[in-house]
Coordinates of C-alpha atoms and ligand atoms in Angstrom, one line a residue:
X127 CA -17.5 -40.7 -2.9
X128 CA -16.8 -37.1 -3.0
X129 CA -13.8 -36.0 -1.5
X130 CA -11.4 -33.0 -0.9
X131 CA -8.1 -32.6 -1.4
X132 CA -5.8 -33.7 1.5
X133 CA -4.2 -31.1 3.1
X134 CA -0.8 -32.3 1.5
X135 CA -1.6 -30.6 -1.7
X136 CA 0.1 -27.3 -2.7
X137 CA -1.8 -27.3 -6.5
X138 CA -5.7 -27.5 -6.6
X139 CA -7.7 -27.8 -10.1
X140 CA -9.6 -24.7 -10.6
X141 CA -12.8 -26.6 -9.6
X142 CA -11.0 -27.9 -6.4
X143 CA -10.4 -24.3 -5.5
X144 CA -12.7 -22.8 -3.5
X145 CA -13.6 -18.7 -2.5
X146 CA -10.9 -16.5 -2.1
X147 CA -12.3 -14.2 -5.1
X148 CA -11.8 -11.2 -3.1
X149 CA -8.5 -11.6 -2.2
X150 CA -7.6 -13.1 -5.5
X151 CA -9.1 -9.9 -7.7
X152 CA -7.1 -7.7 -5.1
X153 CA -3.5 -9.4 -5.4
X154 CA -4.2 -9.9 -9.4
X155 CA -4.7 -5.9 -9.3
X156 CA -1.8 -5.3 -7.6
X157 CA 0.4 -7.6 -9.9
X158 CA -0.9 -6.0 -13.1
X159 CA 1.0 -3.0 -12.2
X160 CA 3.7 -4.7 -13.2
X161 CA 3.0 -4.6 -17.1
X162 CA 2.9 -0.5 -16.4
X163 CA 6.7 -0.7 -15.2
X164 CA 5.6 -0.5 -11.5
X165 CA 5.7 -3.6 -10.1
X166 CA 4.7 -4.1 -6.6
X167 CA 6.4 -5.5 -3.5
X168 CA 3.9 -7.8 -1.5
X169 CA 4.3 -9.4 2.2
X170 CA 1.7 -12.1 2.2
X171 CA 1.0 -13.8 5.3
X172 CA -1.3 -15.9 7.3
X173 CA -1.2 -19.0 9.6
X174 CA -0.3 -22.4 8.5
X175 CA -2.3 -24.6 6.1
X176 CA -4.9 -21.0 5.4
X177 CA -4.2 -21.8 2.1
X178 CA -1.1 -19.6 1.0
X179 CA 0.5 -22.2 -0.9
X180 CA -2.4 -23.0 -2.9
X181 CA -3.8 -19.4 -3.5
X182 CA -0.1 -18.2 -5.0
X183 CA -0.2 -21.4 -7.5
X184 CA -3.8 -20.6 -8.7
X185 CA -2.6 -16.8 -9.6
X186 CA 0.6 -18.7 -10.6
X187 CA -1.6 -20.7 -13.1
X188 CA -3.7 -17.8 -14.1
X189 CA -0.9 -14.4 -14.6
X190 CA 1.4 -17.5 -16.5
X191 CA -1.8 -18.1 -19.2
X192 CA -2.3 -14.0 -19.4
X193 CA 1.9 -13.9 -20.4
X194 CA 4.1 -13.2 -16.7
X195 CA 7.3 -15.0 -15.8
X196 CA 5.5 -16.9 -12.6
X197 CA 8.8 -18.6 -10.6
X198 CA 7.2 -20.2 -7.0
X199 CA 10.1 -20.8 -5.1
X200 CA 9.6 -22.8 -1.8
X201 CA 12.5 -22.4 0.3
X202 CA 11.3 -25.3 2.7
X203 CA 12.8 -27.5 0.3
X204 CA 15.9 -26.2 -0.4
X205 CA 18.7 -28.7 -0.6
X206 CA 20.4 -26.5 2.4
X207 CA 17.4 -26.5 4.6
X208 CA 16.8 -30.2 4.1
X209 CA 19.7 -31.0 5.3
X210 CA 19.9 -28.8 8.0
X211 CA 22.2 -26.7 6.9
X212 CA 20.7 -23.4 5.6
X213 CA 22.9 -20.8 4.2
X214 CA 22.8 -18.1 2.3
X215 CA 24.7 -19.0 -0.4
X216 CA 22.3 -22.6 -0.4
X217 CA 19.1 -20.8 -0.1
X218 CA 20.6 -18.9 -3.3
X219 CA 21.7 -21.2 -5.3
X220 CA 18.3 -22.9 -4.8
X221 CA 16.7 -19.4 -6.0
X222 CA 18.6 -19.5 -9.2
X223 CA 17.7 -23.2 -9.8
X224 CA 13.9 -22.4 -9.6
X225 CA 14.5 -20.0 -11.6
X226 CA 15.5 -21.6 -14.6
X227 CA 14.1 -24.5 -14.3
X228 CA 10.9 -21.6 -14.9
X229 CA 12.3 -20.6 -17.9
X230 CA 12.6 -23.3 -19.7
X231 CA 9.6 -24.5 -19.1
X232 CA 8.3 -21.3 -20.3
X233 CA 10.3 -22.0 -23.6
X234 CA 13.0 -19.0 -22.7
X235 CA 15.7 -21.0 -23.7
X236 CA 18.3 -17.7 -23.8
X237 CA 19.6 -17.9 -20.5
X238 CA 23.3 -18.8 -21.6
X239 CA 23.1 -15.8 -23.1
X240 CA 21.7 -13.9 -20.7
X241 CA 24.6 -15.0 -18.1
X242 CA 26.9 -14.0 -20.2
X243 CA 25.5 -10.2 -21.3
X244 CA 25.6 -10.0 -17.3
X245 CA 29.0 -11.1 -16.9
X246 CA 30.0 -8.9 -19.5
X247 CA 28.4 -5.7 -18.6
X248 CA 29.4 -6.0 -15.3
X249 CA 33.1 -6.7 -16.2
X250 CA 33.4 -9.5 -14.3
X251 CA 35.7 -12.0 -15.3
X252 CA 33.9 -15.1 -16.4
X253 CA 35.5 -18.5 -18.0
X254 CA 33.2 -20.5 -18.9
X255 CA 29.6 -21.3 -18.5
X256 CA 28.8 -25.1 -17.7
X257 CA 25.5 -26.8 -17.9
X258 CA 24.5 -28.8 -15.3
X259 CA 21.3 -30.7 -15.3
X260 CA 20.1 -28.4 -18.1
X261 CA 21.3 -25.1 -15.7
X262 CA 24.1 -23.2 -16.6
X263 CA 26.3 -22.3 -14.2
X264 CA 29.1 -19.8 -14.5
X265 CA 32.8 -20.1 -14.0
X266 CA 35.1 -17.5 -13.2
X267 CA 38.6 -16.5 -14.4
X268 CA 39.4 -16.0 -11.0
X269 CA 38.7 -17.6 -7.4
X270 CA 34.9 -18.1 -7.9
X271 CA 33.4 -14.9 -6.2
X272 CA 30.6 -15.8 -4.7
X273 CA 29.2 -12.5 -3.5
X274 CA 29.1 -12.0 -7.4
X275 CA 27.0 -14.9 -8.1
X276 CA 24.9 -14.0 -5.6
X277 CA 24.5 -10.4 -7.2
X278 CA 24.0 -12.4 -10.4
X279 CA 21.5 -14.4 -9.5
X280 CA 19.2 -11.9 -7.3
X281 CA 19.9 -9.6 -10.8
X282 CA 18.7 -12.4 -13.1
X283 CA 14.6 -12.2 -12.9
X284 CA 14.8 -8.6 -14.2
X285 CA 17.4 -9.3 -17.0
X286 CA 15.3 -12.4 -17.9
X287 CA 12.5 -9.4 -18.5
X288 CA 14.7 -7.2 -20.1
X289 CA 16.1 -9.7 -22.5
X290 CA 12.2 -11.3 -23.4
X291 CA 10.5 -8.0 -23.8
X292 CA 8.4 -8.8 -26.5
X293 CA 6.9 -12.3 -25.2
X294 CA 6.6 -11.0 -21.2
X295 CA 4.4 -8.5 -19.3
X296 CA 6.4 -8.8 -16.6
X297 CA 8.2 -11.6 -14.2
X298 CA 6.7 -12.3 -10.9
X299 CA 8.7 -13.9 -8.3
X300 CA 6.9 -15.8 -5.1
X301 CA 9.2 -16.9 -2.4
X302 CA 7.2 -19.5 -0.1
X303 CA 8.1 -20.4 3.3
X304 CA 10.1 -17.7 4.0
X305 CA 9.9 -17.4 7.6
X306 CA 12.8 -20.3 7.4
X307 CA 15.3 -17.5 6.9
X308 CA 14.9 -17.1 10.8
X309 CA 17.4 -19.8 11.2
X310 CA 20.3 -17.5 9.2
X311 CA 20.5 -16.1 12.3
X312 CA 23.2 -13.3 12.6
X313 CA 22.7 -13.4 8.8
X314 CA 19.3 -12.9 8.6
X315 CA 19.7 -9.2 8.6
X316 CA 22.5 -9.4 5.6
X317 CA 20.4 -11.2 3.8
X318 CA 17.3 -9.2 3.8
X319 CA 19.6 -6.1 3.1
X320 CA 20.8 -7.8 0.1
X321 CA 17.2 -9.0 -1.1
X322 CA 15.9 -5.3 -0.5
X323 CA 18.9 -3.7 -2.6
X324 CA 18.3 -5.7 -5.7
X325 CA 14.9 -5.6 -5.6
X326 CA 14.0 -2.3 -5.5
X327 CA 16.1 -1.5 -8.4
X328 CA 14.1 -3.9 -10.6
X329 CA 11.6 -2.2 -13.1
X330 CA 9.3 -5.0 -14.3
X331 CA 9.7 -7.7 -11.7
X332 CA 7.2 -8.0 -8.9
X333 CA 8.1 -10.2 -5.8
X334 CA 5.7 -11.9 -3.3
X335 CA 7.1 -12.9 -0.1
X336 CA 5.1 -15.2 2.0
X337 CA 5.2 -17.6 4.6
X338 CA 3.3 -19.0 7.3
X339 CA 3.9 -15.7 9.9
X340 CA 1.2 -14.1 12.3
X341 CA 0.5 -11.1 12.6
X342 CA 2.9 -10.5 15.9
X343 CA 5.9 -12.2 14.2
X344 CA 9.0 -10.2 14.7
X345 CA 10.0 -11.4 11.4
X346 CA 7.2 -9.4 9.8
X347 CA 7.7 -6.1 11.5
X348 CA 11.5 -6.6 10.7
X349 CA 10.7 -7.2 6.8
X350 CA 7.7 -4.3 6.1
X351 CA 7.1 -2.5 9.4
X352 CA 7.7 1.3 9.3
X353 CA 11.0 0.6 10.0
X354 CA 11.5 -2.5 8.4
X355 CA 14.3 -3.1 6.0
X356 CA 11.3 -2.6 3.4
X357 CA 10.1 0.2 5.2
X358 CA 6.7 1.4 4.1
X359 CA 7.2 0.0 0.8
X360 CA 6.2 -2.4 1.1
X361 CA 2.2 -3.9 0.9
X362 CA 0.8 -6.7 3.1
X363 CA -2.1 -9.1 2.6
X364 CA -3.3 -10.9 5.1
X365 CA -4.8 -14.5 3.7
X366 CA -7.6 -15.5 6.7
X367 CA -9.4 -18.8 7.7
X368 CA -12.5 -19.2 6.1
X369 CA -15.5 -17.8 8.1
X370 CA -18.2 -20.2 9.5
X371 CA -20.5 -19.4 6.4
X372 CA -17.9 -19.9 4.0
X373 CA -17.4 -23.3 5.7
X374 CA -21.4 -24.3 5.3
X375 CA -21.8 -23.6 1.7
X376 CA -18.0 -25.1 0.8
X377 CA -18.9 -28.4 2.4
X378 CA -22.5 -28.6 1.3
X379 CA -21.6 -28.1 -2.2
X380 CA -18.2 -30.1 -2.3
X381 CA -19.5 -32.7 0.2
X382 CA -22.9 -32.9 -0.1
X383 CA -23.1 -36.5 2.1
X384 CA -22.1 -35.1 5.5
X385 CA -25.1 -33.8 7.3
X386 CA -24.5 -31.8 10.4
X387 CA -27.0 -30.6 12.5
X388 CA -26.4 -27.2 14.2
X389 CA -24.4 -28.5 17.4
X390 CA -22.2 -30.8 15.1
X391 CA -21.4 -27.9 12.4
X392 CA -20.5 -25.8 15.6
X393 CA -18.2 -28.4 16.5
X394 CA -16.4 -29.3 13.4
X395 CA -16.2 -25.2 13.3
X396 CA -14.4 -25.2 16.7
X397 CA -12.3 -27.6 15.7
X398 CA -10.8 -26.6 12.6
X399 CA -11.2 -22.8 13.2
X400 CA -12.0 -22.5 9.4
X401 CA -8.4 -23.3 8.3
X402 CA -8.9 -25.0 5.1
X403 CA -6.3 -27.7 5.9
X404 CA -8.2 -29.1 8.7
X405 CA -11.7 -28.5 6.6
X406 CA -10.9 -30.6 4.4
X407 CA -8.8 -33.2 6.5
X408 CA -11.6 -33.8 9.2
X409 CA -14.2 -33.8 6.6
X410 CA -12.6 -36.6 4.7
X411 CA -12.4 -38.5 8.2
X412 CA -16.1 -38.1 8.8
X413 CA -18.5 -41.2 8.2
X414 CA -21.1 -39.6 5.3
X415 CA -24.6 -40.5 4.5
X416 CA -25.3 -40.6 9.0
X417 CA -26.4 -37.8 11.3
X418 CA -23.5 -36.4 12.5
X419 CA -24.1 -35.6 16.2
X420 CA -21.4 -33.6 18.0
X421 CA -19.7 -37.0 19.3
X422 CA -18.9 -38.3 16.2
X423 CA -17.7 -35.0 14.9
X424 CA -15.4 -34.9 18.4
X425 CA -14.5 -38.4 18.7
X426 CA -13.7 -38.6 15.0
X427 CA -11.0 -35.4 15.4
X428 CA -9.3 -36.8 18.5
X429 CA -8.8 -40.4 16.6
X430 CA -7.6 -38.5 13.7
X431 CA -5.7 -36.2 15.6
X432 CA -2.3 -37.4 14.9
X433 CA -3.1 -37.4 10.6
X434 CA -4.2 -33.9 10.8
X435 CA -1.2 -32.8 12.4
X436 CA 1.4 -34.7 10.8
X437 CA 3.3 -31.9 9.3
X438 CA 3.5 -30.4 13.5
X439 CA 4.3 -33.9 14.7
X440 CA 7.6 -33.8 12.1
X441 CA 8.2 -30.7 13.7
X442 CA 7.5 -32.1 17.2
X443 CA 9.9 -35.1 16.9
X444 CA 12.9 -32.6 15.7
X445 CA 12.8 -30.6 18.7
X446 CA 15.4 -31.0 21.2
X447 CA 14.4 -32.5 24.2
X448 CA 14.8 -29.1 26.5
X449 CA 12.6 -27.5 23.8
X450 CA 10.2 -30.3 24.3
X451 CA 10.4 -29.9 28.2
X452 CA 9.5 -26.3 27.9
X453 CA 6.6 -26.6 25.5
X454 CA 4.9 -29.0 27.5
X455 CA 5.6 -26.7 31.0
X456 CA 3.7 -24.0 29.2
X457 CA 0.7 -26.2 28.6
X458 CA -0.7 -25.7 32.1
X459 CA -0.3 -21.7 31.9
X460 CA 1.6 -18.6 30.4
X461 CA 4.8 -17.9 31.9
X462 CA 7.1 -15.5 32.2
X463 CA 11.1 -16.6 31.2
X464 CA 12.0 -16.4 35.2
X465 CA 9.2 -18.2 36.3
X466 CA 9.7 -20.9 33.7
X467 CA 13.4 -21.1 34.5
X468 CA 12.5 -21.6 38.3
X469 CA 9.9 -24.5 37.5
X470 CA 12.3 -26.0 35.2
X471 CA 15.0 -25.8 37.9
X472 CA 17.7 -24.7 35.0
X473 CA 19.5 -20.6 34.6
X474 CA 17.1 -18.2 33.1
X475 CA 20.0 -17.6 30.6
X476 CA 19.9 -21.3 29.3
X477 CA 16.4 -20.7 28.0
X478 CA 16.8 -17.7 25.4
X479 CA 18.0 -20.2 22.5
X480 CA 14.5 -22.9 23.2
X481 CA 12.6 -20.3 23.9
X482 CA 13.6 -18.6 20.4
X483 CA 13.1 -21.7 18.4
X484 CA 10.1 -22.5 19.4
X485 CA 8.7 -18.9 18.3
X486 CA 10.1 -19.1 15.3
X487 CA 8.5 -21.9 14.2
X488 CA 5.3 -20.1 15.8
X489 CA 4.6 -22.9 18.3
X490 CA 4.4 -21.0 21.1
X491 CA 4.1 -16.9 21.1
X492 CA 5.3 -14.0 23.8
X493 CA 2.9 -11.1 25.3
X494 CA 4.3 -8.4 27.5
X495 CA 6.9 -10.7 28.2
X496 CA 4.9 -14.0 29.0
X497 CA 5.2 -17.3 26.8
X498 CA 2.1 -19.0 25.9
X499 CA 1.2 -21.8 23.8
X500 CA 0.3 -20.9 20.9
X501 CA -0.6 -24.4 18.3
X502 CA -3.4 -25.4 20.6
X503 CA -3.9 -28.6 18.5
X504 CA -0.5 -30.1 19.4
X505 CA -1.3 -28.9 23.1
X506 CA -4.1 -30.8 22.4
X507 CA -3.0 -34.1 20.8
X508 CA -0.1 -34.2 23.5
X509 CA -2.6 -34.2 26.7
X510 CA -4.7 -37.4 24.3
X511 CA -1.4 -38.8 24.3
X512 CA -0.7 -38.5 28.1
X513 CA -4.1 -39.2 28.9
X514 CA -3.9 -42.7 26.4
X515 CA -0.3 -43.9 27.6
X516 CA 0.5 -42.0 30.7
X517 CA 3.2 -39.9 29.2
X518 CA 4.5 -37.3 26.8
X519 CA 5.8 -38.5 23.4
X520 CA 9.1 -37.6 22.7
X521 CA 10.1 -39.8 20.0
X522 CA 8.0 -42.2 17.6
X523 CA 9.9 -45.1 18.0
Ligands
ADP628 N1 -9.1 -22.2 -1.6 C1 -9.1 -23.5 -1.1 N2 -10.1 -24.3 -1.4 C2 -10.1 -25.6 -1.0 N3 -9.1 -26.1 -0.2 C3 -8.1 -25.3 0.1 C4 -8.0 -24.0 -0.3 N4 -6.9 -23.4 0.2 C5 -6.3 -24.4 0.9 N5 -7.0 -25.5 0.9 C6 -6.6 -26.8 1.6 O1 -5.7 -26.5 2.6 C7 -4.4 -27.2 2.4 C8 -3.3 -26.4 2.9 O2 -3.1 -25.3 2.0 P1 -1.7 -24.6 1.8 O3 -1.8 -23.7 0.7 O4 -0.6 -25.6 1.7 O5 -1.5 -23.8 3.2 P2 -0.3 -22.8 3.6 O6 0.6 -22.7 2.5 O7 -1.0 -21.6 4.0 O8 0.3 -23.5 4.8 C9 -4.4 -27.6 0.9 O9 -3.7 -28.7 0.7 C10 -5.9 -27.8 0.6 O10 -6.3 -29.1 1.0
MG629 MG1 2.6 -23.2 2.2

């Protein structure tokens, strides 16, 4: 039984990994530029599950063969966000832990030394280095400093170059999931200042931020828009769902025992919208070696509803119960934040904080001032749910 990979996976064989050669030759190109001394600074962004995650570990796997530094770092899974406590100092200390944990599996086994050519240049006052779990971390003479270490570590890809000249082209760094950084709040700002003024400075490291973002995310005109804290520096890709013809010749030559007719292949079209993750989820749920008639292809998404969006349901359970209450209000039709307030009988004031939330985590989006739904499948799954038990689903329980 052929079948694709879930929609869990983050790392696909090379023979799992399908299209994207355009996109791929184009990023490569831009990355090479980084041998030359001229690295590039790239915004990467597209919806959730387009493939992102995937695409930046296949050039990961490819520029690591051809001799880069490749560090992924996912701050989703920082020890700070996990535990819902993001910081700047945690998202940092995460940073530098990816970071060497790269290196030594890339055999550059000099970081000790590295630290302390830092420290030493920079006349700080270090005491000692300890090693923890295989990282080294640095002491200081003094109060630990930690705007220092923080400078240290957002310093540390391009010393790592300078001090490995002869066995690197060049260190690339990929920060994943960055649209988390939303949640600094007040220090989101700080931090992207910080990020800018390190990184521009650095000769022969590239960096790739991505993260699922559309393309009306504040977050993305704050970070590369002409006035940006990148400015125009800045380049941005765009990854994009794959088209309906990209979608016919992927599953007839990875799954080769689903046989749609023309209405069914519209359907399963409509419902996944050519984002990979759904592709491949609903297509592992269909029944193979049958005609698939449009039924099957819509009755099979509804039942199935609730595995294809388990990552949104996680995200559904952790909202607060006024967040809830307002997502569900603007299922029935856009609103503007007065109008919502009224219907919801609460201060139009109350709502800013919800109403923020839920757009930074994309679910719903705001035009001319009017909030709309914007994850249509959780829309979806959430009228099933009503229509199935007679209410909305605010806990799992
Ligand atoms: N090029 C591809 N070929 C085949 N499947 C893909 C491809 N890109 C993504 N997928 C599928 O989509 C899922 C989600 O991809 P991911 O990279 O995690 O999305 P994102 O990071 O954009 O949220 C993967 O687990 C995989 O099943
Ligand atoms: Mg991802």
């Amino acid at each position: 039984m052929a079948k694709l990979p879930w929609g869990t996976r983050q790392n696909l064989t090379d023979d799992e990994f399908y299209n994207r050669t355009r996109e791929l030759v184009n990023i490569k190109n831009l990355l090479y530029s980084t041998s030359q001394s001229n690295p590039p600074e790239i915004l990467f962004s597209g919806i959730r599950g387009v493939g992102k995650t995937v695409f930046l570990n296949k050039i990961k796997r490819d520029l690591d063969k051809e001799g880069y530094l490749v560090v992924l770092i996912d701050f989703s899974i920082a020890e700070c966000y996990q535990r819902n406590n993001l910081s700047l100092n945690g998202l940092l200390k995460h940073y530098y832990n990816e970071l060497i944990k790269e290196c030594h599996k890339k055999g550059l086994n000099t970081i000790t030394k590295e630290i302390s050519k830092f420290f030493k240049t920079k006349n700080f006052k270090l005491k000692d280095i300890t090693i923890v779990k295989d990282i080294p971390i640095p002491i200081f003479a003094g109060e630990e400093d930690i705007n220092k270490l923080n400078d240290f570590i957002l310093e540390l890809p391009q010393q790592i170059y300078e001090n490995n000249q002869d066995k690197l082209k060049g260190v690339i760094v990929m920060l994943d999931e960055f649209q988390i950084i939303k949640e600094l709040g007040e220090y989101l700002d700080s931090f992207l200042w910080m990020l800018r003024g390190h990184i521009q400075n650095h000769n022969n490291t590239a960096y790739i931020i991505t993260g699922s973002m559309s393309l009306h995310d504040p977050l993305l005109q704050r970070i590369a828009g002409n006035d940006g804290v990148f400015g125009g520096r800045m380049l941005t890709q765009q990854l994009t769902p794959f088209d309906k013809d990209t979608v016919k010749n992927y599953l007839k030559e990875k799954m080769p025992t689903l046989y749609f007719n023309e209405k069914s292949f519209e359907r399963f079209y409509n419902c996944t919208n050519g984002s990979p993750y759904y592709v491949n989820t609903l297509a592992n749920y269909l029944p193979e070696n049958i005609e698939l008639t449009d039924k099957i292809v819509i009755d099979t998404f509804d039942e199935n509803l609730d595995q294809l969006l388990k990552k949104l349901l996680i995200t559904w359970e952790k909202l607060s119960n006024r967040e809830k209450d307002i997502f569900i209000e603007l299922m029935d039709k856009k609103l503007k934040r007065k109008d919502l307030a009224e219907k919801m009988n609460v201060q139009s004031g109350s709502l800013s904080k919800p109403l923020n939330k839920l757009l930074n985590l994309s679910l719903i989006k705001v035009n001319n001032g009017s909030y709309e739904i914007n994850e249509l499948l959780l829309k979806r799954w959430l009228k099933n749910e009503f229509k199935e038990k007679g209410y909305y689903p605010y806990r799992f329980d």
